[in-house]
Amino acid sequence: MQTATKLVPLTERAAWKALQTHFQQIHETHLRQLFDGDPGRGERYTAEAVGIFLDYSKNRINDETLKLLIALAEESGLREKIEAMFRGDKINITENRAVLHVALRAPKTESIVVDGEDVIPAVHEVLDKMSGFANRVRSGEWKGHTGKKIRNVVNIGIGGSDLGPVMAYEALKHYSQRDLVFRFVSNVDGSDFAEAVQDLKADETLFLVASKTFTTLETMTNAHSAREWSLAGLGGDEKAVAKHFVAISTNAKEVSKFGIDTENMFGFWDWVGGRYSMDSAIGLSTMLAIGPENFRAVLAGFHAMDVHFRTTPFEKNLPVLLGLLTVWYTDFFNAQTVAILPYEQYLKRFPAYLQQLTMESNGKHVTLDGTHVTAETGPIYWGEPGTNGQHSFYQLIHQGTRLIPCDFIGFYKTLNPLGRHHDMLMANVFAQAEALAFGKTAEQVKAEGTAEALVPHRVFEGNRPSNTILTEKLTPEVLGKLVALYEHNVFTQGAIWNIDSFDQWGVELGKVLATRILGELESSSDPDGSHDTSTNHLIKKYRQNK
Ligand code: G6Q
């Protein structure tokens, strides 16, 4: 195992200590005061790059906070860590792997060497193979076993092999080929598969089995059920598999074992983490939906943000600023969550996608050198698209007792202009962020003629922080930029906490835990009762009632 450069524990770093003192001075200061004392604040605390505008003025910070957070980033080795990732160093030390999602969107002219080999030519070879295949399917040249055109594409995968593809399909539906139907099956719950195929015909249906390892229980179970369903609908001829199944994997051996010709396999590499893989061959469903050219535009968007992250000074660096603000609230204000609030219906799965990206990456309790962290790590990410959330959980953000930093994401233009809809949507973004920051005082409430007894209920304390992210409209390129913005935001947080943001031992545990119990649920003889009494009882109850 490669070992990490030893860093001074986070809470002993000089900038951390300075931030602690500074926190005592600033944490009671209201955003109203910060704005009153600085007429230029709303324009000054902004940054814009690659067409993405960030207003971070409604955060509980001043120039000193920013200076100290940036000093913390420097002391935590963020600059060197960024370079190490882009260079292809094996920064995922617990799996001894490079972390090179940035190579997936690097232009052909770049060179990134891993274990003595430049990985860029292979990346472009796979992209070209995907493009050829996508063009054949989209044009109808690729025929199913009975000679029919493919009309339905079903992606089977879970976790990183599902959430990115689903999110990207939903986000870019506007650009999709509308005569192709896309479905996504992930859960081992048979209802997921049954519902996905219930109105489809096998002779027009193509399955993409997306699994980095090709051993994941859920995906393999669904893939085998898909194989049976497909063959049953195609007269049982095994040869049909070649026309109706393709694999996306790093494991050629298991792909062949399943019966998929490796000719129909799209590869990627161990240096692509599942949750960082939507821009690898795992994005084949996206490419089938929006076409190779649009897919390359997604990659160009990712790359533009990569270059920004790697080359821009921290004080103007969008992912760095977002990451540092999250550390500020998580570790000093003890905020436990971050709300992601996209005001764009097509981004309805973006918060779910970010949940995996952020929480699987930074849900860690030990540092790279194996010692227990000395400060809180990964906050809980959650959210829903606006304005829907406003009619439910925003209540708690406005008037509850917890501090919930919010990221509002809005667009200057809509993809579906319809009367006044878009102005109304955006008016809500600005109004919500304003209300959260400035609130409404008892005096203001009284001045509105509110009955005395109701005044406390109608007071909004304000001082609730938020970022507002604005960009032109939701294009393939912009989606790439937004995802990369959060990937590097996560990286920044992980660098400060000095954790391995790229392993996932908790997820690996889940992959093995159920296997033993499955045997006990299916066995004809009574299990030996060797679990705790609760688990033994639950197993018994299920066996009696199933
Ligand atoms: C992602 C995780 C996890 C993984 C799934 C699917 O970073 O490792 O979500 O993507 O468990 O794994 P396979 O692609 O190997 O089936």
Coordinates of C-alpha atoms and ligand atoms in Angstrom, one line a residue:
M1 CA 0.0 0.0 0.0
Q2 CA 1.3 3.4 -0.9
T3 CA 1.5 5.6 2.2
A4 CA 0.3 9.1 2.5
T5 CA 2.5 12.1 3.2
K6 CA 2.0 12.8 6.9
L7 CA 0.1 16.0 7.6
V8 CA -0.2 17.7 10.9
P9 CA -3.7 16.7 12.3
L10 CA -6.3 19.1 11.0
T11 CA -7.2 20.6 14.4
E12 CA -3.5 21.3 15.1
R13 CA -2.9 23.2 11.8
A14 CA -2.1 26.9 12.4
A15 CA -4.9 28.1 10.0
W16 CA -7.4 25.8 11.8
K17 CA -6.5 27.3 15.2
A18 CA -6.8 30.8 13.7
L19 CA -10.2 29.9 12.3
Q20 CA -11.3 28.7 15.7
T21 CA -10.5 32.1 17.2
H22 CA -12.0 33.9 14.2
F23 CA -15.2 31.8 14.5
Q24 CA -15.7 33.0 18.0
Q25 CA -15.6 36.6 16.7
I26 CA -17.9 36.2 13.7
H27 CA -20.4 33.4 14.4
E28 CA -23.0 35.7 15.9
T29 CA -22.7 38.3 13.3
H30 CA -25.8 38.5 11.2
L31 CA -25.8 38.5 7.4
R32 CA -27.7 41.8 7.7
Q33 CA -24.7 43.4 9.5
L34 CA -22.3 41.9 7.0
F35 CA -24.3 43.4 4.1
D36 CA -24.9 46.7 5.9
G37 CA -21.2 47.2 6.6
D38 CA -20.1 46.5 3.0
P39 CA -22.1 48.0 0.2
G40 CA -20.1 46.2 -2.5
R41 CA -20.5 42.7 -0.9
G42 CA -23.1 41.4 -3.2
E43 CA -20.9 42.0 -6.2
R44 CA -17.5 41.4 -4.6
Y45 CA -18.2 38.0 -3.2
T46 CA -18.8 36.4 -6.5
A47 CA -16.7 34.4 -9.0
E48 CA -17.3 33.4 -12.6
A49 CA -15.5 30.9 -14.7
V50 CA -16.3 28.8 -17.8
G51 CA -19.7 30.3 -17.9
I52 CA -20.7 29.4 -14.3
F53 CA -21.4 32.3 -12.0
L54 CA -21.2 31.8 -8.2
D55 CA -22.6 34.3 -5.7
Y56 CA -21.3 33.3 -2.3
S57 CA -22.0 36.7 -0.6
K58 CA -24.8 35.2 1.5
N59 CA -22.4 33.2 3.5
R60 CA -21.4 33.9 7.1
I61 CA -17.9 35.0 6.2
N62 CA -15.8 38.1 5.8
D63 CA -12.4 38.7 4.1
E64 CA -10.6 37.3 7.1
T65 CA -12.6 34.1 7.0
L66 CA -11.8 33.6 3.3
K67 CA -8.1 34.4 3.9
L68 CA -7.9 31.8 6.7
L69 CA -9.9 29.1 4.8
I70 CA -7.5 29.6 1.9
A71 CA -4.5 29.4 4.3
L72 CA -6.1 26.1 5.6
A73 CA -6.2 24.8 2.0
E74 CA -2.6 25.6 1.5
E75 CA -1.6 24.1 4.8
S76 CA -3.5 21.0 4.0
G77 CA -1.6 20.5 0.8
L78 CA -4.6 21.1 -1.5
R79 CA -2.4 22.4 -4.3
E80 CA -0.1 19.4 -4.3
K81 CA -3.0 17.0 -4.0
I82 CA -4.7 18.5 -7.1
E83 CA -1.5 18.0 -9.0
A84 CA -1.0 14.5 -7.7
M85 CA -4.5 13.5 -9.0
F86 CA -4.1 15.1 -12.4
R87 CA -0.6 13.5 -12.7
G88 CA -2.0 10.0 -12.1
D89 CA -0.4 9.3 -8.7
K90 CA -2.1 6.5 -6.8
I91 CA -3.9 8.8 -4.4
N92 CA -6.6 6.2 -3.6
I93 CA -4.1 4.6 -1.2
T94 CA -6.4 2.0 0.4
E95 CA -7.0 0.4 -3.1
N96 CA -3.6 1.5 -4.5
R97 CA -5.2 3.1 -7.5
A98 CA -4.8 6.3 -9.4
V99 CA -7.9 8.5 -9.5
L100 CA -8.2 9.7 -13.1
H101 CA -11.8 10.6 -14.0
V102 CA -10.1 13.8 -15.3
A103 CA -8.4 11.6 -18.0
L104 CA -11.8 10.5 -19.3
R105 CA -12.4 14.0 -20.6
A106 CA -8.9 15.0 -21.5
P107 CA -8.3 15.9 -25.1
K108 CA -6.3 13.5 -27.4
T109 CA -3.3 15.7 -27.2
E110 CA -2.8 15.2 -23.5
S111 CA -0.7 12.4 -22.0
I112 CA -1.3 10.9 -18.5
V113 CA 0.9 8.0 -17.6
V114 CA -0.2 5.3 -15.2
D115 CA 2.1 2.3 -14.5
G116 CA 4.3 3.3 -17.4
E117 CA 1.4 3.6 -19.9
D118 CA -0.3 6.7 -21.4
V119 CA -4.0 6.2 -20.7
I120 CA -5.3 8.8 -23.1
P121 CA -5.2 6.8 -26.4
A122 CA -7.2 4.0 -24.8
V123 CA -9.8 6.5 -23.5
H124 CA -10.3 7.8 -27.0
E125 CA -10.4 4.3 -28.5
V126 CA -13.3 3.4 -26.3
L127 CA -15.1 6.7 -27.0
D128 CA -14.8 6.0 -30.7
K129 CA -16.1 2.5 -30.3
M130 CA -19.0 3.8 -28.3
S131 CA -19.7 6.4 -30.9
G132 CA -19.8 3.8 -33.7
F133 CA -22.1 1.6 -31.7
A134 CA -24.4 4.5 -30.7
N135 CA -24.7 5.7 -34.3
R136 CA -25.6 2.2 -35.5
V137 CA -28.3 1.9 -32.8
R138 CA -29.7 5.4 -33.2
S139 CA -29.9 5.1 -37.0
G140 CA -31.5 1.7 -36.9
E141 CA -28.6 0.0 -38.6
W142 CA -28.1 -2.2 -35.6
K143 CA -30.8 -4.8 -35.8
G144 CA -32.1 -7.1 -33.1
H145 CA -32.1 -10.9 -33.5
T146 CA -35.3 -10.9 -35.6
G147 CA -34.1 -8.1 -37.8
K148 CA -36.1 -5.3 -36.0
K149 CA -34.7 -1.9 -35.1
I150 CA -33.9 -1.3 -31.4
R151 CA -36.6 0.9 -29.8
N152 CA -35.9 0.3 -26.1
V153 CA -32.6 0.6 -24.2
V154 CA -32.5 -0.8 -20.7
N155 CA -29.5 0.0 -18.5
I156 CA -28.9 -2.5 -15.8
G157 CA -26.5 -1.3 -13.1
I158 CA -26.5 0.0 -9.5
G159 CA -24.7 2.7 -7.5
G160 CA -22.1 4.4 -9.7
S161 CA -23.3 2.3 -12.7
D162 CA -26.8 3.7 -12.4
L163 CA -27.1 7.0 -10.7
G164 CA -24.9 8.9 -13.2
P165 CA -26.7 7.4 -16.2
V166 CA -30.2 8.1 -14.8
M167 CA -29.3 11.6 -13.8
A168 CA -27.7 12.4 -17.1
Y169 CA -30.6 10.9 -19.1
E170 CA -33.1 13.0 -17.2
A171 CA -31.0 16.1 -17.3
L172 CA -30.4 15.9 -21.0
K173 CA -33.8 14.5 -22.1
H174 CA -34.4 17.6 -24.1
Y175 CA -31.6 16.6 -26.4
S176 CA -32.5 12.9 -26.6
Q177 CA -33.7 10.9 -29.6
R178 CA -37.4 10.7 -28.7
D179 CA -38.2 7.5 -30.6
L180 CA -35.9 5.5 -28.3
V181 CA -37.3 4.5 -24.9
F182 CA -34.8 4.4 -22.0
R183 CA -35.3 2.5 -18.7
F184 CA -33.0 2.0 -15.8
V185 CA -33.0 -1.1 -13.6
S186 CA -31.0 -1.1 -10.4
N187 CA -32.8 -2.6 -7.4
V188 CA -32.6 -6.3 -6.8
D189 CA -36.3 -6.0 -5.9
G190 CA -37.9 -7.9 -8.8
S191 CA -40.5 -5.2 -9.2
D192 CA -37.9 -2.8 -10.6
F193 CA -37.1 -5.2 -13.5
A194 CA -40.7 -6.3 -14.0
E195 CA -42.0 -2.7 -14.3
A196 CA -39.1 -1.6 -16.5
V197 CA -39.9 -4.3 -19.2
Q198 CA -43.7 -4.8 -18.7
D199 CA -44.6 -2.9 -21.9
L200 CA -41.5 -3.7 -23.9
K201 CA -41.0 -6.2 -26.7
A202 CA -37.9 -8.4 -26.4
D203 CA -37.1 -8.2 -30.2
E204 CA -36.8 -4.4 -30.0
T205 CA -35.0 -4.2 -26.6
L206 CA -31.3 -3.8 -26.0
F207 CA -29.8 -4.3 -22.5
L208 CA -26.7 -2.5 -21.4
V209 CA -25.2 -4.4 -18.4
A210 CA -23.2 -1.8 -16.6
S211 CA -20.9 -3.1 -13.9
K212 CA -17.3 -2.2 -13.3
T213 CA -16.7 -5.5 -11.5
F214 CA -19.4 -7.6 -13.2
T215 CA -19.9 -9.4 -10.0
T216 CA -22.3 -7.1 -8.2
L217 CA -25.2 -9.2 -6.8
E218 CA -28.0 -6.8 -7.8
T219 CA -26.8 -6.2 -11.3
M220 CA -25.9 -9.8 -12.1
T221 CA -29.3 -11.0 -10.7
N222 CA -31.1 -8.4 -12.9
A223 CA -28.9 -9.3 -15.9
H224 CA -29.7 -13.0 -15.6
S225 CA -33.4 -12.2 -15.4
A226 CA -33.1 -9.9 -18.4
R227 CA -31.4 -12.7 -20.3
E228 CA -34.2 -15.1 -19.5
W229 CA -36.9 -12.5 -20.4
S230 CA -35.1 -11.7 -23.6
L231 CA -34.6 -15.3 -24.7
A232 CA -38.2 -16.2 -23.7
G233 CA -39.4 -13.5 -26.0
L234 CA -37.0 -14.4 -28.8
G235 CA -37.7 -18.1 -29.1
G236 CA -34.9 -19.3 -26.8
D237 CA -32.1 -19.0 -29.4
E238 CA -28.9 -18.3 -27.4
K239 CA -27.5 -16.5 -30.4
A240 CA -29.9 -13.6 -29.7
V241 CA -27.8 -12.5 -26.8
A242 CA -25.2 -11.0 -29.1
K243 CA -27.8 -8.6 -30.6
H244 CA -29.6 -7.7 -27.4
F245 CA -26.9 -7.5 -24.7
V246 CA -23.8 -5.4 -24.4
A247 CA -21.6 -5.1 -21.4
I248 CA -19.8 -2.1 -19.9
S249 CA -17.1 -3.3 -17.5
T250 CA -13.5 -3.6 -16.6
N251 CA -13.8 -7.4 -16.2
A252 CA -13.6 -9.1 -19.6
K253 CA -13.5 -12.6 -18.0
E254 CA -16.8 -12.3 -16.2
V255 CA -18.4 -10.6 -19.2
S256 CA -17.5 -13.7 -21.4
K257 CA -18.7 -16.0 -18.7
F258 CA -22.1 -14.3 -18.8
G259 CA -22.3 -15.0 -22.5
I260 CA -21.6 -11.6 -23.9
D261 CA -19.1 -11.5 -26.7
T262 CA -16.2 -9.2 -25.6
E263 CA -16.6 -7.5 -29.0
N264 CA -19.8 -6.1 -27.5
M265 CA -18.0 -4.9 -24.4
F266 CA -17.1 -1.3 -23.7
G267 CA -14.2 -1.1 -21.3
F268 CA -12.9 1.2 -18.7
W269 CA -10.2 1.1 -16.0
D270 CA -9.6 0.5 -12.3
W271 CA -8.7 4.2 -12.0
V272 CA -12.3 5.2 -12.7
G273 CA -14.3 5.1 -9.4
G274 CA -17.9 4.0 -9.8
R275 CA -19.3 7.4 -8.7
Y276 CA -16.9 9.2 -11.0
S277 CA -17.8 7.1 -14.0
M278 CA -20.7 8.7 -15.8
D279 CA -18.3 10.1 -18.4
S280 CA -16.7 6.7 -19.1
A281 CA -18.3 3.9 -21.0
I282 CA -20.8 3.8 -18.2
G283 CA -22.3 6.8 -20.0
L284 CA -23.2 4.6 -23.0
S285 CA -26.9 5.0 -22.3
T286 CA -26.4 8.8 -22.2
M287 CA -24.6 8.6 -25.6
L288 CA -27.3 6.5 -27.0
A289 CA -29.9 9.0 -25.9
I290 CA -28.2 12.3 -26.9
G291 CA -25.8 11.1 -29.6
P292 CA -22.0 11.0 -29.7
E293 CA -21.6 14.7 -30.5
N294 CA -23.6 15.9 -27.5
F295 CA -21.8 13.3 -25.3
R296 CA -18.5 14.9 -26.4
A297 CA -19.9 18.3 -25.5
V298 CA -20.6 16.9 -21.9
L299 CA -16.9 15.8 -21.8
A300 CA -15.8 19.2 -23.0
G301 CA -17.8 20.8 -20.2
F302 CA -16.1 18.5 -17.6
H303 CA -12.7 19.3 -19.1
A304 CA -13.3 23.0 -18.9
M305 CA -14.0 22.8 -15.2
D306 CA -11.0 20.5 -14.7
V307 CA -8.7 23.1 -16.2
H308 CA -10.3 25.8 -14.1
F309 CA -9.9 23.7 -10.9
R310 CA -6.3 22.9 -11.7
T311 CA -5.1 26.3 -12.8
T312 CA -7.1 29.0 -11.0
P313 CA -5.9 30.7 -7.8
F314 CA -8.0 29.4 -4.8
E315 CA -9.7 32.8 -4.2
K316 CA -11.3 32.6 -7.6
N317 CA -11.6 28.9 -7.9
L318 CA -15.3 27.8 -7.9
P319 CA -14.9 24.2 -6.6
V320 CA -12.4 25.3 -4.0
L321 CA -14.6 28.1 -2.7
L322 CA -17.6 25.7 -2.4
G323 CA -15.5 23.1 -0.7
L324 CA -14.0 25.5 1.8
L325 CA -17.4 26.9 2.7
T326 CA -18.7 23.4 3.3
V327 CA -15.8 22.7 5.6
W328 CA -16.5 26.0 7.4
Y329 CA -20.1 25.1 8.1
T330 CA -19.5 21.4 8.8
D331 CA -16.6 21.9 11.2
F332 CA -17.2 25.3 12.8
F333 CA -20.9 25.8 12.8
N334 CA -21.6 22.1 13.2
A335 CA -24.0 22.1 10.3
Q336 CA -24.9 18.5 9.4
T337 CA -26.3 18.8 6.0
V338 CA -26.1 20.7 2.7
A339 CA -29.3 21.2 0.6
I340 CA -29.0 21.1 -3.2
L341 CA -31.8 23.0 -4.7
P342 CA -31.8 23.0 -8.5
Y343 CA -34.4 25.3 -10.1
E344 CA -34.6 23.2 -13.2
Q345 CA -37.0 20.3 -13.6
Y346 CA -34.5 18.3 -15.8
L347 CA -32.1 18.2 -12.8
K348 CA -34.6 16.3 -10.7
R349 CA -32.2 13.5 -10.1
F350 CA -29.2 15.8 -9.5
P351 CA -29.5 15.8 -5.7
A352 CA -29.7 12.0 -5.6
Y353 CA -26.7 11.8 -7.9
L354 CA -24.7 14.1 -5.6
Q355 CA -25.7 12.1 -2.5
Q356 CA -23.6 9.3 -3.8
L357 CA -20.8 11.5 -5.1
T358 CA -20.4 13.4 -1.8
M359 CA -21.4 10.9 0.9
E360 CA -19.6 7.9 -0.5
S361 CA -16.5 10.0 -1.1
N362 CA -16.3 11.9 2.2
G363 CA -18.2 9.6 4.6
K364 CA -14.9 8.6 6.2
H365 CA -13.8 8.5 9.9
V366 CA -10.1 7.9 9.5
T367 CA -7.4 10.0 7.8
L368 CA -5.1 8.8 5.1
D369 CA -2.6 7.8 7.7
G370 CA -5.2 5.6 9.4
T371 CA -5.8 7.7 12.5
H372 CA -9.2 8.8 13.6
V373 CA -10.2 12.2 12.2
T374 CA -10.2 15.1 14.7
A375 CA -13.1 17.0 13.1
E376 CA -16.4 16.1 11.5
T377 CA -16.2 15.0 7.8
G378 CA -18.8 14.6 5.0
P379 CA -22.1 16.3 5.6
I380 CA -25.3 14.8 4.5
Y381 CA -26.4 16.0 1.0
W382 CA -30.0 16.1 0.1
G383 CA -32.5 18.1 -1.9
E384 CA -35.3 18.4 -4.5
P385 CA -35.8 20.6 -7.4
G386 CA -37.5 24.0 -6.8
T387 CA -40.1 25.1 -6.5
N388 CA -41.5 21.8 -5.2
G389 CA -39.3 21.8 -2.1
Q390 CA -40.6 25.2 -1.1
H391 CA -44.0 23.7 -0.4
S392 CA -42.6 21.1 1.9
F393 CA -39.2 21.0 3.7
Y394 CA -38.2 24.7 3.2
Q395 CA -40.2 25.4 6.3
L396 CA -37.5 23.8 8.4
I397 CA -34.7 25.6 6.6
H398 CA -36.4 29.0 7.2
Q399 CA -37.7 28.5 10.8
G400 CA -36.2 25.3 12.2
T401 CA -33.4 25.2 14.7
R402 CA -30.8 23.7 12.4
L403 CA -28.4 25.5 10.2
I404 CA -28.7 24.2 6.6
P405 CA -26.4 25.7 4.0
C406 CA -28.1 25.7 0.6
D407 CA -26.9 25.6 -3.0
F408 CA -29.4 27.2 -5.3
I409 CA -28.9 26.4 -9.0
G410 CA -30.6 28.5 -11.6
F411 CA -30.5 29.2 -15.3
Y412 CA -30.9 32.5 -17.2
K413 CA -32.8 30.7 -20.0
T414 CA -35.2 27.8 -20.0
L415 CA -35.2 25.0 -22.5
N416 CA -39.0 25.2 -22.7
P417 CA -40.1 28.9 -22.9
L418 CA -43.7 29.0 -21.7
G419 CA -45.3 32.4 -20.9
R420 CA -44.1 33.8 -17.6
H421 CA -43.0 30.4 -16.2
H422 CA -39.3 31.0 -16.2
D423 CA -39.3 34.4 -14.6
M424 CA -41.6 33.0 -11.9
L425 CA -39.2 30.1 -11.3
M426 CA -36.2 32.4 -11.1
A427 CA -38.0 35.0 -8.9
N428 CA -38.4 32.1 -6.4
V429 CA -34.7 31.4 -6.4
F430 CA -33.8 35.0 -5.6
A431 CA -36.6 35.4 -3.1
Q432 CA -35.8 32.3 -1.2
A433 CA -32.1 33.1 -0.9
E434 CA -32.9 36.6 0.2
A435 CA -35.5 35.5 2.8
L436 CA -33.1 32.9 4.2
A437 CA -30.3 35.4 4.6
F438 CA -32.2 38.5 5.9
G439 CA -35.3 37.0 7.4
K440 CA -38.0 39.2 9.0
T441 CA -37.6 40.9 12.4
A442 CA -40.3 41.2 15.0
E443 CA -40.5 44.9 14.2
Q444 CA -41.2 44.2 10.6
V445 CA -43.8 41.6 11.5
K446 CA -45.5 44.0 13.9
A447 CA -45.5 46.8 11.3
E448 CA -47.5 44.5 9.1
G449 CA -50.3 44.6 11.7
T450 CA -49.8 41.1 12.9
A451 CA -51.6 40.2 16.2
E452 CA -49.1 40.3 19.1
A453 CA -49.5 36.6 19.9
L454 CA -48.6 35.6 16.4
V455 CA -45.5 37.8 16.1
P456 CA -43.0 35.1 17.4
H457 CA -44.4 32.6 15.0
R458 CA -44.0 34.9 12.0
V459 CA -40.5 36.0 12.7
F460 CA -37.8 34.7 10.4
E461 CA -34.4 34.9 12.1
G462 CA -32.6 34.8 8.8
N463 CA -28.8 34.4 8.8
R464 CA -29.3 31.2 6.9
P465 CA -26.4 30.9 4.4
S466 CA -26.7 30.0 0.7
N467 CA -24.8 30.0 -2.5
T468 CA -26.5 30.9 -5.8
I469 CA -25.1 29.3 -8.9
L470 CA -26.3 30.7 -12.2
T471 CA -25.5 29.7 -15.8
E472 CA -27.0 30.1 -19.2
K473 CA -29.1 27.1 -19.8
L474 CA -28.9 23.4 -19.3
T475 CA -26.8 22.2 -22.3
P476 CA -24.8 19.0 -22.4
E477 CA -21.7 21.1 -21.8
V478 CA -23.1 22.8 -18.8
L479 CA -24.1 19.5 -17.2
G480 CA -20.5 18.4 -17.5
K481 CA -19.4 21.6 -15.9
L482 CA -21.8 21.3 -13.0
V483 CA -20.9 17.7 -12.3
A484 CA -17.2 18.5 -12.3
L485 CA -17.8 21.5 -10.1
Y486 CA -19.2 19.1 -7.4
E487 CA -16.6 16.4 -8.0
H488 CA -13.8 19.0 -7.3
N489 CA -15.8 20.5 -4.5
V490 CA -15.8 17.0 -2.9
F491 CA -12.1 16.7 -3.6
T492 CA -11.3 20.0 -1.9
Q493 CA -13.2 18.9 1.2
G494 CA -11.5 15.5 1.3
A495 CA -8.1 17.2 0.9
I496 CA -8.7 19.4 4.0
W497 CA -9.9 16.4 6.0
N498 CA -7.0 14.4 4.7
I499 CA -9.2 11.4 4.0
D500 CA -9.4 8.9 1.1
S501 CA -12.3 10.3 -0.9
F502 CA -12.0 7.5 -3.4
D503 CA -12.5 4.2 -1.6
Q504 CA -15.9 2.9 -0.2
W505 CA -15.3 0.1 2.2
G506 CA -18.8 0.6 3.7
V507 CA -20.3 -0.2 0.3
E508 CA -18.1 -3.2 -0.1
L509 CA -19.3 -4.5 3.2
G510 CA -22.9 -4.3 2.0
K511 CA -21.9 -6.4 -1.0
V512 CA -21.0 -9.4 1.2
L513 CA -23.2 -9.1 4.2
A514 CA -26.4 -10.5 2.7
T515 CA -24.8 -13.5 1.1
R516 CA -24.7 -15.6 4.2
I517 CA -28.3 -14.7 5.3
L518 CA -29.6 -15.4 1.8
G519 CA -28.5 -19.1 2.2
E520 CA -30.4 -19.2 5.5
L521 CA -33.6 -17.7 4.0
E522 CA -33.6 -20.3 1.2
S523 CA -32.4 -23.4 3.0
S524 CA -34.8 -26.2 3.5
S525 CA -33.4 -26.9 7.0
D526 CA -33.7 -24.5 9.9
P527 CA -30.7 -22.1 10.3
D528 CA -28.3 -22.7 13.1
G529 CA -29.4 -19.5 15.0
S530 CA -25.9 -18.2 15.2
H531 CA -26.8 -14.5 14.8
D532 CA -27.8 -12.1 17.6
T533 CA -31.3 -12.9 18.9
S534 CA -33.0 -10.1 16.9
T535 CA -31.6 -11.2 13.6
N536 CA -32.3 -14.9 14.4
H537 CA -35.9 -13.9 15.2
L538 CA -36.4 -11.9 12.0
I539 CA -35.0 -14.7 9.9
K540 CA -37.4 -17.2 11.6
K541 CA -40.4 -14.9 11.1
Y542 CA -39.6 -14.3 7.4
R543 CA -39.2 -18.1 6.8
Q544 CA -42.5 -18.8 8.5
N545 CA -44.4 -16.2 6.5
K546 CA -42.7 -16.1 3.1
Ligands
G6Q1 C1 -19.2 3.7 -6.5 C2 -19.3 2.5 -5.7 C3 -20.6 1.7 -6.0 C4 -20.5 0.9 -7.3 C5 -21.7 -0.1 -7.3 C6 -21.7 -0.9 -8.6 O1 -18.2 4.5 -6.4 O2 -18.2 1.7 -5.7 O3 -21.7 2.5 -6.0 O4 -20.6 1.8 -8.4 O5 -21.6 -0.9 -6.2 O6 -20.5 -1.6 -8.8 P1 -20.2 -2.3 -10.1 O7 -20.2 -1.3 -11.2 O8 -18.9 -3.0 -9.9 O9 -21.4 -3.2 -10.4

